[in-house]
CSV table of C-alpha atoms in Angstrom, one decimal:
chain,number,residue,atom,x,y,z
A,1,UNK,CA,-61.4,80.6,98.8
A,2,UNK,CA,-57.9,82.3,99.1
A,3,UNK,CA,-59.4,85.6,97.8
A,4,UNK,CA,-62.2,85.4,100.4
A,5,UNK,CA,-59.7,84.9,103.2
A,6,UNK,CA,-57.8,87.9,102.0
A,7,UNK,CA,-60.9,90.1,102.0
A,8,UNK,CA,-61.7,89.0,105.6
A,9,UNK,CA,-58.2,89.6,106.7
A,10,UNK,CA,-58.2,93.2,105.2
A,11,UNK,CA,-61.6,94.0,106.9
A,12,UNK,CA,-60.3,92.8,110.3
A,13,UNK,CA,-57.1,94.8,109.8
A,14,UNK,CA,-59.0,98.0,109.1
A,15,UNK,CA,-61.2,97.6,112.2
A,16,UNK,CA,-58.1,96.8,114.4
A,17,UNK,CA,-56.4,99.9,113.0
A,18,UNK,CA,-59.4,102.0,113.8
A,19,UNK,CA,-59.6,100.5,117.3
A,20,UNK,CA,-56.0,101.3,118.0
A,21,UNK,CA,-56.1,104.8,116.6
A,22,UNK,CA,-56.7,108.0,118.6
A,23,UNK,CA,-60.2,108.3,117.1
A,24,UNK,CA,-61.1,104.6,117.1
A,25,UNK,CA,-64.5,103.2,117.9
A,26,UNK,CA,-63.8,102.4,121.5
A,27,UNK,CA,-61.3,105.1,122.4
A,28,UNK,CA,-61.9,108.1,124.6
A,29,UNK,CA,-62.1,111.4,122.7
A,30,UNK,CA,-58.7,113.0,122.3
A,31,UNK,CA,-58.0,116.6,123.2
A,32,UNK,CA,-57.8,117.5,119.5
A,33,UNK,CA,-61.2,115.9,118.9
A,34,UNK,CA,-62.8,117.9,121.7
A,35,UNK,CA,-61.8,121.1,119.9
A,36,UNK,CA,-63.5,120.1,116.7
A,37,UNK,CA,-66.8,121.7,115.7
A,38,UNK,CA,-70.0,119.9,116.5
A,39,UNK,CA,-71.1,117.2,114.0
A,40,UNK,CA,-67.6,117.2,112.3
A,41,UNK,CA,-67.7,113.4,112.1
A,42,UNK,CA,-70.7,113.5,109.8
A,43,UNK,CA,-68.4,114.6,107.0
A,44,UNK,CA,-65.3,112.9,108.6
A,45,UNK,CA,-66.5,109.5,109.8
A,46,UNK,CA,-64.2,107.3,111.9
A,47,UNK,CA,-64.5,104.5,109.3
A,48,UNK,CA,-64.2,106.7,106.3
A,49,UNK,CA,-64.4,106.0,102.5
A,50,UNK,CA,-60.6,106.2,102.4
A,51,UNK,CA,-60.4,103.2,104.8
A,52,UNK,CA,-62.3,101.1,102.3
A,53,UNK,CA,-60.6,102.1,99.1
A,54,UNK,CA,-58.4,99.0,99.1
A,55,UNK,CA,-61.5,96.8,99.3
A,56,UNK,CA,-62.9,96.8,95.7
A,57,UNK,CA,-66.7,96.3,95.7
A,58,UNK,CA,-67.1,96.5,99.5
A,59,UNK,CA,-69.6,98.8,101.2
A,60,UNK,CA,-71.5,98.9,104.5
A,61,UNK,CA,-74.6,100.2,102.6
A,62,UNK,CA,-77.6,97.9,102.6
A,63,UNK,CA,-80.9,98.2,100.8
A,64,UNK,CA,-83.9,95.9,101.6
A,65,UNK,CA,-87.6,96.0,101.1
A,66,UNK,CA,-88.4,97.7,104.5
A,67,UNK,CA,-85.2,99.5,105.4
A,68,UNK,CA,-81.9,100.8,104.1
A,69,UNK,CA,-78.5,101.8,105.5
A,70,UNK,CA,-76.7,104.4,103.4
A,71,UNK,CA,-73.1,104.9,104.5
A,72,UNK,CA,-70.6,107.6,103.4
A,73,UNK,CA,-68.5,105.5,101.1
A,74,UNK,CA,-71.5,104.9,98.8
A,75,UNK,CA,-72.7,108.5,98.5
A,76,UNK,CA,-72.9,109.7,94.9
A,77,UNK,CA,-72.8,113.5,94.4
A,78,UNK,CA,-73.9,115.4,91.3
A,79,UNK,CA,-75.1,119.0,90.6
A,80,UNK,CA,-78.4,119.7,92.3
A,81,UNK,CA,-81.2,120.9,89.9
A,82,UNK,CA,-81.8,124.6,90.1
A,83,UNK,CA,-79.0,125.1,92.7
A,84,UNK,CA,-75.8,127.0,91.8
A,85,UNK,CA,-72.3,125.7,92.6
A,86,UNK,CA,-73.8,122.9,94.8
A,87,UNK,CA,-73.5,119.2,94.8
A,88,UNK,CA,-76.1,116.9,96.2
A,89,UNK,CA,-76.4,113.2,97.2
A,90,UNK,CA,-79.9,111.8,97.4
A,91,UNK,CA,-80.1,109.4,100.3
A,92,UNK,CA,-83.8,108.5,100.5
A,93,UNK,CA,-86.3,108.9,97.7
A,94,UNK,CA,-89.8,107.5,96.7
A,95,UNK,CA,-87.9,105.0,94.4
A,96,UNK,CA,-87.2,103.0,97.6
A,97,UNK,CA,-90.7,103.3,98.9
A,98,UNK,CA,-90.6,106.5,101.0
A,99,UNK,CA,-93.1,109.4,100.7
A,100,UNK,CA,-90.3,111.9,101.3
A,101,UNK,CA,-86.9,112.9,100.0
A,102,UNK,CA,-83.7,113.2,102.1
A,103,UNK,CA,-80.5,114.5,100.7
A,104,UNK,CA,-77.2,116.2,101.5
A,105,UNK,CA,-76.4,119.5,99.8
A,106,UNK,CA,-72.7,120.5,99.7
A,107,UNK,CA,-72.6,124.2,98.9
A,108,UNK,CA,-69.4,125.7,97.7
A,109,UNK,CA,-68.3,129.3,97.8
A,110,UNK,CA,-70.8,131.8,96.3
A,111,UNK,CA,-73.5,129.2,95.9
A,112,UNK,CA,-77.3,129.5,96.2
A,113,UNK,CA,-80.3,127.2,96.4
A,114,UNK,CA,-83.1,126.4,94.1
A,115,UNK,CA,-86.8,126.2,95.0
A,116,UNK,CA,-88.5,122.9,95.6
A,117,UNK,CA,-91.4,121.9,93.2
A,118,UNK,CA,-94.9,123.2,93.7
A,119,UNK,CA,-96.7,122.1,96.9
A,120,UNK,CA,-93.4,120.7,98.4
A,121,UNK,CA,-92.4,121.7,101.9
A,122,UNK,CA,-88.8,121.7,102.9
A,123,UNK,CA,-86.7,121.5,106.1
A,124,UNK,CA,-83.0,122.5,106.1
A,125,UNK,CA,-80.6,121.5,108.9
A,126,UNK,CA,-77.0,122.8,108.9
A,127,UNK,CA,-74.4,120.2,109.6
A,128,UNK,CA,-71.3,122.2,108.6
A,129,UNK,CA,-70.6,125.9,107.8
A,130,UNK,CA,-73.2,128.6,107.5
A,131,UNK,CA,-75.8,129.9,105.0
A,132,UNK,CA,-78.0,132.9,104.8
A,133,UNK,CA,-81.8,132.5,104.4
A,134,UNK,CA,-83.6,135.2,102.5
A,135,UNK,CA,-87.4,135.2,102.0
A,136,UNK,CA,-90.1,137.2,100.1
A,137,UNK,CA,-89.9,140.2,102.5
A,138,UNK,CA,-86.2,140.4,101.7
A,139,UNK,CA,-85.4,139.8,105.4
A,140,UNK,CA,-82.4,137.5,106.0
A,141,UNK,CA,-81.3,135.2,108.8
A,142,UNK,CA,-78.0,133.4,109.2
A,143,UNK,CA,-78.2,129.7,109.8
A,144,UNK,CA,-75.1,128.1,111.5
A,145,UNK,CA,-74.3,124.6,112.5
A,146,UNK,CA,-77.2,123.0,114.5
A,147,UNK,CA,-79.7,125.5,113.3
A,148,UNK,CA,-82.6,124.8,110.9
A,149,UNK,CA,-85.4,126.3,108.9
A,150,UNK,CA,-88.8,125.0,107.9
A,151,UNK,CA,-90.1,126.4,104.6
A,152,UNK,CA,-93.8,125.9,103.9
A,153,UNK,CA,-95.0,124.7,100.5
A,154,UNK,CA,-94.8,127.4,97.7
A,155,UNK,CA,-92.8,129.7,100.0
A,156,UNK,CA,-90.3,131.7,98.1
A,157,UNK,CA,-86.8,131.7,99.7
A,158,UNK,CA,-83.1,131.5,98.9
A,159,UNK,CA,-80.2,129.9,100.8
A,160,UNK,CA,-76.9,131.6,100.0
A,161,UNK,CA,-73.5,130.5,101.0
A,162,UNK,CA,-70.3,132.7,100.8
A,163,UNK,CA,-67.7,130.0,101.7
A,164,UNK,CA,-68.9,126.4,102.1
A,165,UNK,CA,-71.7,124.5,104.0
A,166,UNK,CA,-73.2,121.0,104.3
A,167,UNK,CA,-76.9,120.8,104.7
A,168,UNK,CA,-79.2,117.8,105.3
A,169,UNK,CA,-82.6,118.5,103.6
A,170,UNK,CA,-86.0,116.9,103.9
A,171,UNK,CA,-88.8,117.5,101.4
A,172,UNK,CA,-92.3,116.1,101.0
A,173,UNK,CA,-95.6,116.9,99.3
A,174,UNK,CA,-97.6,118.8,101.9
A,175,UNK,CA,-100.8,117.0,102.9
A,176,UNK,CA,-103.5,119.6,103.7
A,177,UNK,CA,-106.0,119.2,106.5
A,178,UNK,CA,-108.9,121.6,106.6
A,179,UNK,CA,-107.9,125.2,106.8
A,180,UNK,CA,-104.7,124.6,108.7
A,181,UNK,CA,-101.5,126.1,107.3
A,182,UNK,CA,-97.9,126.0,108.3
A,183,UNK,CA,-95.5,129.0,108.8
A,184,UNK,CA,-91.8,129.8,108.3
A,185,UNK,CA,-89.8,128.5,111.3
A,186,UNK,CA,-86.2,129.3,112.0
A,187,UNK,CA,-84.5,127.8,115.1
A,188,UNK,CA,-81.7,125.9,116.7
A,189,UNK,CA,-81.6,122.6,118.5
A,190,UNK,CA,-80.2,124.1,121.8
A,191,UNK,CA,-83.2,126.4,122.0
A,192,UNK,CA,-85.7,123.6,121.9
A,193,UNK,CA,-86.9,122.2,125.3
A,194,UNK,CA,-86.4,118.7,126.5
A,195,UNK,CA,-89.6,116.7,126.3
A,196,UNK,CA,-90.8,113.9,128.5
A,197,UNK,CA,-90.1,110.4,127.3
A,198,UNK,CA,-92.1,108.0,129.6
A,199,UNK,CA,-90.4,104.7,130.0
A,200,UNK,CA,-87.3,105.8,128.1
A,201,UNK,CA,-83.9,107.2,129.1
A,202,UNK,CA,-82.9,109.2,126.0
A,203,UNK,CA,-83.3,113.0,125.7
A,204,UNK,CA,-85.8,114.2,123.1
A,205,UNK,CA,-86.3,117.5,121.4
A,206,UNK,CA,-88.7,118.3,118.5
A,207,UNK,CA,-87.8,121.0,116.0
A,208,UNK,CA,-91.4,121.7,114.7
A,209,UNK,CA,-94.6,122.5,116.6
A,210,UNK,CA,-96.8,119.7,117.8
A,211,UNK,CA,-99.9,120.9,116.0
A,212,UNK,CA,-102.2,119.5,113.3
A,213,UNK,CA,-100.9,121.8,110.7
A,214,UNK,CA,-97.6,120.0,110.4
A,215,UNK,CA,-97.6,116.6,108.7
A,216,UNK,CA,-94.1,115.7,109.9
A,217,UNK,CA,-91.6,116.5,112.6
A,218,UNK,CA,-87.9,116.2,113.2
A,219,UNK,CA,-86.7,114.7,116.4
A,220,UNK,CA,-83.3,115.2,118.0
A,221,UNK,CA,-82.5,112.2,120.2
A,222,UNK,CA,-79.5,111.9,122.6
A,223,UNK,CA,-78.2,108.7,124.2
A,224,UNK,CA,-75.4,108.4,126.7
A,225,UNK,CA,-73.0,105.5,126.2
A,226,UNK,CA,-74.7,102.2,127.1
A,227,UNK,CA,-78.3,103.7,126.8
A,228,UNK,CA,-80.8,102.1,124.5
A,229,UNK,CA,-84.4,102.2,123.4
A,230,UNK,CA,-86.6,100.3,125.9
A,231,UNK,CA,-89.4,99.9,123.3
A,232,UNK,CA,-88.7,97.7,120.3
A,233,UNK,CA,-90.8,99.8,118.0
A,234,UNK,CA,-93.1,98.6,115.2
A,235,UNK,CA,-95.4,101.4,113.9
A,236,UNK,CA,-97.0,102.9,110.8
A,237,UNK,CA,-94.6,105.9,110.6
A,238,UNK,CA,-91.7,106.2,108.2
A,239,UNK,CA,-88.3,107.4,109.4
A,240,UNK,CA,-85.3,109.1,107.8
A,241,UNK,CA,-82.3,109.1,110.2
A,242,UNK,CA,-78.9,110.8,110.2
A,243,UNK,CA,-76.5,109.9,113.0
A,244,UNK,CA,-74.9,113.2,114.0
A,245,UNK,CA,-72.6,112.0,116.7
A,246,UNK,CA,-71.4,108.8,118.3
A,247,UNK,CA,-71.8,105.2,117.3
A,248,UNK,CA,-74.0,102.2,118.2
A,249,UNK,CA,-76.0,99.2,117.0
A,250,UNK,CA,-79.3,99.6,115.1
A,251,UNK,CA,-81.7,96.7,114.7
A,252,UNK,CA,-83.8,96.8,111.6
A,253,UNK,CA,-86.0,93.8,111.1
A,254,UNK,CA,-83.8,90.7,111.8
A,255,UNK,CA,-80.6,92.6,110.9
A,256,UNK,CA,-78.2,94.2,113.4
A,257,UNK,CA,-76.0,97.0,112.0
A,258,UNK,CA,-73.0,98.8,113.5
A,259,UNK,CA,-73.5,102.5,112.8
A,260,UNK,CA,-71.5,105.7,113.2
A,261,UNK,CA,-71.8,109.4,112.7
A,262,UNK,CA,-72.5,110.1,109.0
A,263,UNK,CA,-74.7,107.0,108.5
A,264,UNK,CA,-78.2,107.4,107.1
A,265,UNK,CA,-81.1,105.0,107.7
A,266,UNK,CA,-84.5,104.7,106.0
A,267,UNK,CA,-87.2,102.8,107.9
A,268,UNK,CA,-90.4,101.7,106.2
A,269,UNK,CA,-93.7,101.4,108.1
A,270,UNK,CA,-93.8,98.5,110.6
A,271,UNK,CA,-90.2,97.4,110.3
A,272,UNK,CA,-89.0,96.4,113.8
A,273,UNK,CA,-86.4,98.9,115.0
A,274,UNK,CA,-84.2,99.4,118.1
A,275,UNK,CA,-81.0,101.3,118.9
A,276,UNK,CA,-78.3,101.0,121.5
A,277,UNK,CA,-75.5,103.6,122.0
A,278,UNK,CA,-71.9,102.2,122.2
A,279,UNK,CA,-68.5,103.7,122.7
A,280,UNK,CA,-67.4,106.4,125.1
A,281,UNK,CA,-69.2,109.5,123.7
A,282,UNK,CA,-72.8,110.6,123.4
A,283,UNK,CA,-74.9,109.5,120.4
A,284,UNK,CA,-77.2,112.0,118.8
A,285,UNK,CA,-79.4,111.4,115.8
A,286,UNK,CA,-81.8,113.5,113.7
A,287,UNK,CA,-85.0,111.6,112.9
A,288,UNK,CA,-87.7,112.4,110.3
A,289,UNK,CA,-91.2,111.2,111.3
A,290,UNK,CA,-94.6,111.6,109.6
A,291,UNK,CA,-97.3,112.7,112.1
A,292,UNK,CA,-100.8,114.1,112.4
A,293,UNK,CA,-102.3,112.3,109.3
A,294,UNK,CA,-104.6,109.4,108.9
A,295,UNK,CA,-102.6,106.5,107.3
A,296,UNK,CA,-105.6,105.7,105.0
């Protein structure tokens, strides 16, 4: 019982320390924070792994039958197959029930990517740093923070990094429909138009075309402090989510989770889900969603 009280005391102390600090959960952004690059808290979260190092065995990560919360202190990095000088942390895989893979790739200086397996499509989103995308025509394009590339299945390409970069990557086996085919897409979030969200207050952008050829899309969703989803969603689609900015509360099933930038969530079909943005800064998350395919 004494050890339990000690653990509770340490947890409360950590949260009080974070609340009192300049970059605490409820504090206004400092001048120094405003000068930081976009999405910097994905790799430097407010409640970081270092805050939890004195709590042996403690993690905020949770895995259940229909959802998972994967938090930074439990990420396990290892060399990515076929990539050079790159470490990866697989966050969502079919082993937990998903039909897609989501992982972080941390590219070091003079590193390069490998190709996905046959018939696998890939989307790359840059969280930190910059990479150069080269394709079969030997043309190259630079991808910086907040930019992305969709690579069709069996499309030869290479991602090369001179200094360092952090990427979040989604891969899945492409599901063909008739004669429809997908194409290489390179873009950035700020170039995508805001879309209507009837009955909702959040801002929505979609990174891929809304057409039958594409069997998934990536949504970028922005919430101002205090805003929340009006619909308590229950649907057949799966989700893979990365909180890019801010913090809030996510309901998954009968569980309520405090979440912050850097947290990853997997949502299985039909798990009840709802989000509310807290704190004094905007929340933004990146959301994988399967679309345009019959669930049978």
